[in-house]
Structure formats: structure tokens, C-alpha cells
Short mmCIF file of C-alpha atoms and ligand atoms in Angstrom, two decimals:
data_model
loop_
_atom_site.label_atom_id
_atom_site.label_comp_id
_atom_site.label_asym_id
_atom_site.label_seq_id
_atom_site.Cartn_x
_atom_site.Cartn_y
_atom_site.Cartn_z
CA MET A 1 -77.92 12.49 167.82
CA ALA A 2 -74.44 11.47 168.09
CA ALA A 3 -73.46 13.88 165.27
CA THR A 4 -74.07 16.72 167.00
CA VAL A 5 -72.01 15.65 170.36
CA LYS A 6 -69.61 17.90 170.78
CA HIS A 7 -65.89 15.51 172.22
CA GLY A 8 -65.32 18.61 174.38
CA ILE A 9 -61.72 17.52 175.29
CA ASN A 10 -59.62 20.49 175.80
CA LYS A 11 -56.87 18.51 176.89
CA LEU A 12 -55.94 14.59 175.75
CA ALA A 13 -53.36 12.33 178.02
CA VAL A 14 -51.64 9.56 176.25
CA LEU A 15 -49.94 7.20 178.79
CA GLY A 16 -47.33 4.84 176.25
CA ALA A 17 -45.23 6.92 173.89
CA GLY A 18 -44.70 3.31 171.87
CA GLN A 19 -46.22 3.19 168.14
CA MET A 20 -49.40 3.12 169.15
CA GLY A 21 -49.30 6.20 171.73
CA LEU A 22 -47.40 8.34 169.16
CA GLY A 23 -49.22 8.37 166.50
CA ILE A 24 -52.62 9.01 168.77
CA ALA A 25 -50.50 12.01 170.42
CA PHE A 26 -49.83 13.22 166.62
CA VAL A 27 -53.44 12.95 165.19
CA ALA A 28 -54.74 14.37 168.35
CA ALA A 29 -52.17 17.21 168.16
CA LEU A 30 -52.04 17.41 164.80
CA ARG A 31 -55.84 16.47 163.71
CA ALA A 32 -57.44 17.69 166.61
CA LYS A 33 -55.40 20.30 167.07
CA VAL A 34 -56.05 18.95 170.72
CA PRO A 35 -53.11 19.51 173.61
CA VAL A 36 -51.61 16.70 174.44
CA LEU A 37 -49.96 15.29 177.33
CA LEU A 38 -47.27 12.38 176.85
CA HIS A 39 -46.05 9.85 179.61
CA ASP A 40 -44.34 6.97 179.61
CA ARG A 41 -42.18 5.42 182.63
CA SER A 42 -39.03 5.14 179.84
CA PRO A 43 -37.09 7.83 179.40
CA HIS A 44 -35.36 5.89 176.76
CA GLN A 45 -39.13 5.39 174.71
CA ILE A 46 -39.57 9.35 175.58
CA GLU A 47 -36.81 10.40 173.38
CA LYS A 48 -37.91 7.83 170.53
CA GLY A 49 -40.96 9.13 170.47
CA LEU A 50 -40.82 12.96 170.42
CA ALA A 51 -37.93 12.13 167.39
CA LEU A 52 -40.08 9.96 165.29
CA TYR A 53 -42.53 12.71 166.32
CA ASP A 54 -40.70 15.38 164.99
CA LYS A 55 -39.69 13.68 161.50
CA LEU A 56 -43.51 12.72 161.28
CA LEU A 57 -43.85 17.04 161.23
CA ALA A 58 -41.17 17.34 159.47
CA LYS A 59 -42.32 15.09 156.01
CA ASP A 60 -45.59 16.57 155.84
CA VAL A 61 -44.07 19.67 155.63
CA ALA A 62 -41.42 18.53 152.69
CA LYS A 63 -44.33 16.55 151.23
CA ALA A 64 -46.72 20.26 151.23
CA LYS A 65 -49.60 17.64 153.36
CA ILE A 66 -48.93 20.29 156.24
CA SER A 67 -47.76 23.81 156.41
CA GLU A 68 -45.00 25.03 158.66
CA ALA A 69 -46.91 27.10 161.01
CA ASP A 70 -49.57 23.41 161.16
CA ALA A 71 -46.46 21.34 162.31
CA ARG A 72 -44.94 24.06 164.51
CA GLY A 73 -48.81 24.38 166.37
CA ALA A 74 -48.54 20.70 166.48
CA ARG A 75 -45.18 20.52 168.11
CA GLU A 76 -46.18 23.55 170.97
CA ARG A 77 -49.53 21.51 172.16
CA LEU A 78 -47.36 18.28 172.57
CA SER A 79 -45.41 18.09 176.27
CA VAL A 80 -44.02 15.49 178.22
CA VAL A 81 -45.14 14.62 181.96
CA ASP A 82 -43.55 12.67 183.92
CA SER A 83 -46.47 11.19 185.92
CA VAL A 84 -50.28 9.85 185.81
CA ARG A 85 -50.42 12.33 188.81
CA ALA A 86 -49.39 15.40 186.61
CA PHE A 87 -52.47 14.59 184.31
CA ARG A 88 -55.03 15.84 186.84
CA GLU A 89 -53.04 18.73 187.88
CA HIS A 90 -52.71 19.64 183.65
CA GLY A 91 -56.29 19.45 183.76
CA ALA A 92 -56.52 16.34 181.35
CA ASP A 93 -60.37 15.45 180.10
CA MET A 94 -59.55 12.33 178.62
CA VAL A 95 -56.73 9.69 178.71
CA VAL A 96 -55.92 7.06 176.14
CA GLU A 97 -53.71 4.02 177.28
CA ALA A 98 -51.16 2.89 174.69
CA VAL A 99 -49.34 0.25 176.97
CA SER A 100 -48.46 -3.41 176.23
CA GLU A 101 -50.85 -5.94 176.07
CA ASN A 102 -51.01 -6.88 179.11
CA ALA A 103 -54.01 -7.64 180.81
CA GLY A 104 -52.29 -7.05 184.59
CA LEU A 105 -50.69 -4.52 183.48
CA LYS A 106 -53.40 -2.38 182.20
CA VAL A 107 -56.09 -3.13 185.19
CA GLY A 108 -53.17 -2.08 187.44
CA ILE A 109 -52.86 1.88 185.28
CA PHE A 110 -57.18 1.31 184.87
CA GLY A 111 -56.94 1.83 188.95
CA GLU A 112 -54.03 4.17 189.37
CA LEU A 113 -55.57 6.27 186.73
CA ALA A 114 -59.58 5.94 188.63
CA ARG A 115 -57.61 7.20 191.61
CA GLU A 116 -55.65 10.00 190.43
CA LEU A 117 -58.20 11.47 188.14
CA GLY A 118 -62.10 12.92 188.49
CA ALA A 119 -65.26 11.16 188.02
CA ASP A 120 -66.05 12.94 184.59
CA VAL A 121 -62.60 12.31 182.97
CA ILE A 122 -62.80 9.97 180.00
CA LEU A 123 -60.18 7.05 180.29
CA ALA A 124 -59.85 5.04 177.02
CA THR A 125 -58.27 2.19 176.13
CA ASN A 126 -56.54 1.40 172.94
CA THR A 127 -56.39 -2.19 174.18
CA SER A 128 -56.31 -4.72 170.65
CA SER A 129 -58.19 -7.58 172.14
CA ILE A 130 -58.52 -7.41 175.92
CA SER A 131 -61.64 -7.14 177.53
CA VAL A 132 -62.28 -3.40 177.85
CA THR A 133 -65.36 -4.53 180.40
CA LYS A 134 -62.87 -6.70 183.20
CA ILE A 135 -60.38 -3.01 182.37
CA ALA A 136 -63.45 -1.00 182.89
CA ALA A 137 -64.12 -3.30 186.59
CA ALA A 138 -60.48 -2.17 188.11
CA ALA A 139 -61.14 1.84 186.58
CA VAL A 140 -62.82 2.69 190.86
CA PRO A 141 -61.34 4.39 193.51
CA GLU A 142 -60.19 2.85 196.29
CA GLY A 143 -62.63 0.93 198.47
CA VAL A 144 -65.63 1.43 195.96
CA ALA A 145 -66.81 -2.18 194.95
CA PRO A 146 -67.10 -2.13 190.80
CA ALA A 147 -70.84 -3.33 190.83
CA SER A 148 -71.91 -0.87 193.23
CA GLU A 149 -73.74 3.01 191.81
CA GLU A 150 -70.50 4.47 192.77
CA GLY A 151 -68.19 1.89 190.79
CA GLN A 152 -70.73 1.67 188.02
CA LYS A 153 -70.40 5.27 187.39
CA SER A 154 -66.61 5.33 187.45
CA SER A 155 -66.44 2.66 185.40
CA GLY A 156 -68.79 4.17 182.82
CA ARG A 157 -65.83 6.46 181.75
CA VAL A 158 -64.05 3.88 180.41
CA ILE A 159 -64.20 2.81 176.49
CA GLY A 160 -62.14 0.93 173.64
CA LEU A 161 -60.79 3.17 171.23
CA HIS A 162 -58.63 1.01 169.16
CA PHE A 163 -56.28 2.86 166.77
CA PHE A 164 -54.57 0.90 164.53
CA ASN A 165 -50.72 0.61 162.79
CA PRO A 166 -49.41 2.64 161.74
CA VAL A 167 -51.91 5.89 163.14
CA PRO A 168 -51.34 8.81 161.17
CA VAL A 169 -51.88 6.99 157.84
CA MET A 170 -54.58 4.23 159.16
CA LYS A 171 -58.51 5.79 158.56
CA LEU A 172 -60.15 3.26 161.25
CA VAL A 173 -60.75 3.53 164.82
CA GLU A 174 -62.61 0.78 166.47
CA ILE A 175 -64.81 1.60 169.62
CA ILE A 176 -65.67 -1.15 171.82
CA PRO A 177 -68.11 -0.16 174.41
CA GLY A 178 -67.68 -2.67 177.97
CA LEU A 179 -70.65 -3.26 179.05
CA GLN A 180 -70.43 -0.12 182.02
CA THR A 181 -69.99 2.17 178.93
CA SER A 182 -72.01 5.03 179.19
CA GLN A 183 -73.87 6.28 176.29
CA THR A 184 -71.84 9.92 176.70
CA THR A 185 -68.54 8.23 177.23
CA LEU A 186 -69.27 6.17 173.86
CA ASP A 187 -70.83 9.75 171.81
CA ARG A 188 -67.66 11.76 172.59
CA ALA A 189 -65.24 9.36 172.26
CA ARG A 190 -66.72 9.06 168.71
CA ALA A 191 -66.92 12.83 168.52
CA PHE A 192 -63.13 12.77 169.91
CA ALA A 193 -62.13 9.53 167.11
CA ILE A 194 -64.17 11.99 164.19
CA ALA A 195 -61.88 15.15 165.32
CA CYS A 196 -58.79 13.11 164.42
CA GLN A 197 -59.72 12.44 160.79
CA LYS A 198 -60.79 8.71 161.71
CA GLU A 199 -64.33 6.77 160.42
CA VAL A 200 -65.61 5.00 163.06
CA THR A 201 -66.70 1.22 163.96
CA VAL A 202 -68.21 -0.18 166.82
CA SER A 203 -67.90 -3.39 167.79
CA LYS A 204 -69.04 -5.69 171.28
CA ASP A 205 -66.70 -6.62 173.76
CA VAL A 206 -65.80 -9.74 172.30
CA PRO A 207 -62.13 -10.94 171.82
CA GLY A 208 -60.45 -9.52 169.41
CA PHE A 209 -63.05 -6.90 168.47
CA VAL A 210 -64.19 -7.33 164.88
CA SER A 211 -60.94 -6.43 163.88
CA ASN A 212 -58.12 -8.87 165.46
CA ALA A 213 -61.29 -11.60 166.02
CA LEU A 214 -60.71 -11.49 161.78
CA LEU A 215 -57.17 -10.47 161.00
CA MET A 216 -55.00 -12.90 163.60
CA PRO A 217 -56.74 -16.36 161.90
CA PHE A 218 -55.63 -15.74 159.04
CA ILE A 219 -51.79 -14.28 160.19
CA ASN A 220 -52.13 -17.67 162.13
CA GLU A 221 -52.49 -19.58 158.96
CA ALA A 222 -49.98 -18.05 157.11
CA ILE A 223 -47.41 -18.71 160.07
CA MET A 224 -48.61 -22.03 159.77
CA TRP A 225 -48.54 -22.53 155.47
CA LEU A 226 -44.94 -21.66 156.30
CA GLU A 227 -44.49 -23.85 158.98
CA LYS A 228 -45.39 -27.03 157.38
CA GLY A 229 -43.67 -25.95 153.84
CA VAL A 230 -46.06 -24.72 151.67
CA ALA A 231 -44.49 -21.72 150.02
CA THR A 232 -41.91 -19.44 151.14
CA ARG A 233 -42.49 -16.72 152.87
CA GLU A 234 -42.06 -14.34 150.06
CA ASP A 235 -44.51 -16.64 148.12
CA ILE A 236 -47.27 -16.55 150.87
CA ASP A 237 -46.90 -12.95 151.08
CA THR A 238 -46.63 -11.76 147.57
CA THR A 239 -49.28 -14.29 146.71
CA LEU A 240 -51.83 -12.35 149.85
CA ARG A 241 -50.20 -9.23 148.27
CA LEU A 242 -50.77 -9.40 143.93
CA GLY A 243 -53.50 -12.17 144.26
CA MET A 244 -56.03 -10.13 147.08
CA ASN A 245 -54.56 -6.42 147.02
CA HIS A 246 -53.67 -6.63 150.07
CA PRO A 247 -50.87 -3.63 150.92
CA MET A 248 -48.65 -5.98 152.77
CA GLY A 249 -48.76 -10.46 153.53
CA PRO A 250 -49.36 -11.45 156.01
CA LEU A 251 -45.95 -12.81 157.28
CA GLN A 252 -45.00 -8.92 156.59
CA LEU A 253 -48.19 -7.63 158.07
CA ALA A 254 -47.15 -9.75 161.19
CA ASP A 255 -43.35 -8.34 161.95
CA PHE A 256 -45.26 -4.98 161.72
CA ILE A 257 -47.74 -5.61 164.07
CA GLY A 258 -45.24 -7.32 165.94
CA LEU A 259 -44.45 -10.88 166.74
CA ASP A 260 -44.86 -10.42 170.49
CA THR A 261 -48.42 -8.89 170.23
CA CYS A 262 -50.02 -10.69 167.36
CA LEU A 263 -48.49 -14.39 170.17
CA ALA A 264 -51.00 -11.92 172.85
CA ILE A 265 -53.51 -11.37 171.04
CA GLN A 266 -53.99 -14.90 170.06
CA GLN A 267 -53.63 -16.24 173.36
CA THR A 268 -56.57 -13.63 174.32
CA LEU A 269 -58.65 -14.83 171.71
CA TYR A 270 -57.84 -18.74 172.56
CA GLN A 271 -58.20 -18.47 176.03
CA GLY A 272 -61.34 -16.53 175.97
CA THR A 273 -62.95 -18.31 173.82
CA GLY A 274 -61.73 -21.80 173.55
CA ASP A 275 -61.40 -21.81 170.13
CA SER A 276 -58.95 -24.37 168.58
CA LYS A 277 -58.95 -22.27 165.28
CA TYR A 278 -57.50 -19.28 167.44
CA ARG A 279 -54.36 -21.70 168.79
CA PRO A 280 -50.98 -19.87 168.42
CA SER A 281 -49.08 -21.74 166.18
CA VAL A 282 -46.08 -23.23 167.08
CA LEU A 283 -43.83 -21.67 164.85
CA LEU A 284 -45.10 -18.04 166.60
CA GLU A 285 -44.77 -19.30 170.17
CA ARG A 286 -41.24 -20.09 168.92
CA MET A 287 -40.58 -16.81 167.40
CA VAL A 288 -41.78 -14.92 170.62
CA ASP A 289 -39.35 -17.45 172.72
CA ALA A 290 -36.48 -16.39 170.42
CA GLN A 291 -37.34 -12.89 171.26
CA TRP A 292 -37.74 -12.14 167.32
CA TYR A 293 -40.27 -9.02 167.92
CA GLY A 294 -40.49 -8.59 164.11
CA LYS A 295 -39.75 -4.81 162.80
CA LYS A 296 -39.46 -3.16 165.81
CA ASN A 297 -35.83 -5.18 166.79
CA GLY A 298 -35.32 -6.56 163.45
CA LYS A 299 -35.92 -9.46 163.10
CA GLY A 300 -39.06 -11.30 162.58
CA PHE A 301 -40.05 -13.63 159.15
CA TYR A 302 -37.87 -10.88 157.53
CA GLU A 303 -34.68 -8.72 158.75
CA TYR A 304 -35.06 -4.98 159.07
CA ASP A 305 -32.06 -2.66 159.66
N1 CAA B 1 -45.83 6.13 160.34
C1 CAA B 1 -46.13 7.13 159.72
N2 CAA B 1 -46.27 6.88 158.66
C2 CAA B 1 -45.74 6.32 158.00
C3 CAA B 1 -45.53 4.78 158.43
C4 CAA B 1 -45.75 5.36 159.53
N3 CAA B 1 -44.85 3.85 160.59
N4 CAA B 1 -44.88 3.63 157.49
C5 CAA B 1 -45.71 4.66 156.25
N5 CAA B 1 -46.08 5.57 156.42
C6 CAA B 1 -46.60 6.58 155.63
C7 CAA B 1 -45.25 7.21 154.31
O1 CAA B 1 -44.65 8.27 155.34
C8 CAA B 1 -46.36 7.78 153.66
O2 CAA B 1 -47.42 8.67 153.22
P1 CAA B 1 -47.11 9.63 152.43
O3 CAA B 1 -48.58 9.14 151.89
O4 CAA B 1 -47.24 11.05 152.95
O5 CAA B 1 -46.17 9.65 151.61
C9 CAA B 1 -47.36 6.07 153.36
O6 CAA B 1 -47.32 5.90 154.84
C10 CAA B 1 -47.00 5.28 152.49
O7 CAA B 1 -46.08 4.56 152.80
P2 CAA B 1 -44.91 4.00 152.13
O8 CAA B 1 -45.47 4.33 150.47
O9 CAA B 1 -43.66 3.83 152.01
O10 CAA B 1 -44.97 2.40 151.88
P3 CAA B 1 -46.32 1.71 150.93
O11 CAA B 1 -47.23 2.69 150.30
O12 CAA B 1 -45.88 0.76 151.02
O13 CAA B 1 -47.26 2.06 152.98
C11 CAA B 1 -48.09 0.84 154.81
C12 CAA B 1 -46.89 1.79 154.45
C13 CAA B 1 -48.87 2.47 155.06
C14 CAA B 1 -48.05 0.47 156.18
C15 CAA B 1 -48.87 0.23 153.87
O14 CAA B 1 -48.22 -0.91 153.77
C16 CAA B 1 -49.87 -0.63 154.75
O15 CAA B 1 -51.12 -0.04 154.62
N6 CAA B 1 -50.25 -1.57 154.94
C17 CAA B 1 -50.79 -2.70 156.42
C18 CAA B 1 -50.91 -2.00 157.53
C19 CAA B 1 -51.59 -2.46 158.41
O16 CAA B 1 -52.26 -3.10 158.13
N7 CAA B 1 -51.93 -2.43 160.08
C20 CAA B 1 -52.82 -2.34 160.64
C21 CAA B 1 -52.18 -3.72 161.15
S1 CAA B 1 -53.40 -3.84 162.57
C22 CAA B 1 -53.59 -2.99 163.76
O17 CAA B 1 -52.51 -2.13 164.10
C23 CAA B 1 -54.31 -3.01 164.95
C24 CAA B 1 -53.90 -5.00 166.25
O18 CAA B 1 -54.89 -4.03 166.78
C25 CAA B 1 -52.83 -5.60 166.05
#
């Protein structure tokens, strides 16, 4: 039975120290109490991530949500490593990839992970819309065909583990098995997400899964309403916030997710389905052209310090 399955993760590796990767490292080290290896190719991102990690722990201590000893334990369980190869050297038995939402990048990374790590290491992607099946097909050792028995076994350890931002706060993990994902991988990944104190849902591997296939048309429609001048940004957001009790209005939420990420997800949805309801609005495209990415770089539908 799924409920009795142990995740058996003695060491987690997280690839990418941006807001998602850092959050995943945080809940794994603090809540699941699993040692975490963190890698990012950018030293600046690591520095920023570690500062945020300390800030989150200090805030939880100040609010008496955790003890000083809990925070110390979480700090001690996190270590930074300088390569994917080091995941193997330090004995990681699960990797969560949380790099930017780019299919080519993820495919390349999963090829490298498959080459570097043993066949029993679970390889999870935090993708929010890209085909998990496609990523899994890349997770085969060099010279092995994805459709061969060995290829299918290797791809069987890949799964989508979709966390939500801010990871320490949001209670959900959406799990997406690819066509090749084994039942053991699914059971262990689910047990791990539960150990991180998350609720779990499972979605088939369709573009955007359940979450973003429903959220992105909503956000896109709000952007088009702004574009058409139906209401101001404040009135659109306030209508949804106070009228429907959403914690944030859709434009503020788009800024919070990142406009580049919203556009990348919408393009995946549109290309993956051909359905015009997923076509990104011109305004969103232009804002990304302008490199206005939202809260992360100070300018989106709103301005940030
Ligand atoms: N990291 C960690 N914790 C954070 C945080 C962050 N970035 N931002 C806020 N918090 C914490 C605060 O510290 C506070 O914690 P305490 O309860 O311990 O005090 C708590 O969240 C509430 O924060 P605030 O009181 O400052 O503000 P708020 O009540 O407005 O909540 C929010 C902030 C949780 C972000 C809330 O506005 C919210 O839920 N917004 C919607 C977020 C959402 O929909 N996320 C999903 C995006 S989609 C996605 O991630 C997936 C995808 O594929 C695109």
C-alpha cells in the first residue's frame, strides 16, 4: 500500500538554487530532515540562496515555529557541492532538478544525471509544464536506446515533482509520472513529498498538468483584460482578491511566478495542444521582450524594490 511505502531517501540532491530549488532544499532539510546537497552553476545564485535559507530559518525561529536546534540541524544538513558528479560521490539517492523552464536545458541535464548516477537513484524534475516523458527519455546512459529494456528501466526512475512557490508555505506537490515512470518511483516520490509535509495530487503527463493547464489561461485572460483596458491592474487584481478570496490577484501572481516563466509555460501549453485558448497575450510577450520579468527583477505589472 502506498501509505506504508518508505521514501528511503538518505541524501537528497537539488540542482538549481533559485527560488524553487532553494525552497525544496529548505523543506527537505527542515521538515523531512534529510541531508541535502545543493548545486548551481552560478556562485552568485548559491550565495543568494544560502542567504535566503538563513533568513527563512531565522524568521521561523523568531516566530517560535521551530527551535534554535531545529534551525541548526537544517543548516548542518545543507551542503553546497560544485558539480553533478559530486551528487554521486556524496551518495545522493534522489535528485530534484529545479532549473529554468527550458526543455532543451532539462533534457541535457537528465542525460548528464543518467550518466553520472546509478540506476536506482530517483531523478525528479520540478518542471511546471514540460513533458516528463520527454525528459525521462533523455535519462538513459550513453549509447542506450530509450525504447530498449535497459533504456526503459533507466527512464523509469524519472518523475515530475512539481512544488509551488513559495515552497515553504504552499501545501501542495503535484506528482506527474511519465509514460516510463515505475510504480516504485511513484511510491517513493510520494512518500518523500509527504515527509516534506506536503499534500500530494497526481496528474497525467499532459501539457501544464492539472495546475498550470487551469491557472495559465486565467492569468493570460487577466493580462488580455488589462491590454483591452477593461480595468486597471489594481481593479483586476482587487476584484479577484476580494471578490473571490484569492490570496493574490492574477497580475500580481504572474509577477510573483515570473513573467518569463508564465510565457514559457503558456508557449508549452499552446505548442503542446494547438488550442488557441492557450495562446500567450501579446502584452505578456512584449513585457518579456522588454525583460520585465516581475518581482524577481523589480519590474512587471507592478514595481518592486
Ligand atoms: N518564501 C517563504 N515564505 C514566505 C514567502 C517566501 N517567498 N513569502 C511569504 N512567506 C511566508 C511569510 O513569511 C509568512 O509566514 P508566517 O506565516 O510564518 O508569518 C506567510 O508566508 C504569509 O506571508 P505574508 O503575511 O507576508 O503575506 P501573505 O499573507 O500575503 O502571503 C503568500 C504571501 C503566501 C505568497 C500569499 O500571497 C499567497 O499564497 N499567494 C499565492 C501564491 C501562489 O498561488 N503560489 C503558486 C504559484 S504557481 C506555482 O508556483 C507553480 C507554477 O508552476 C507556476
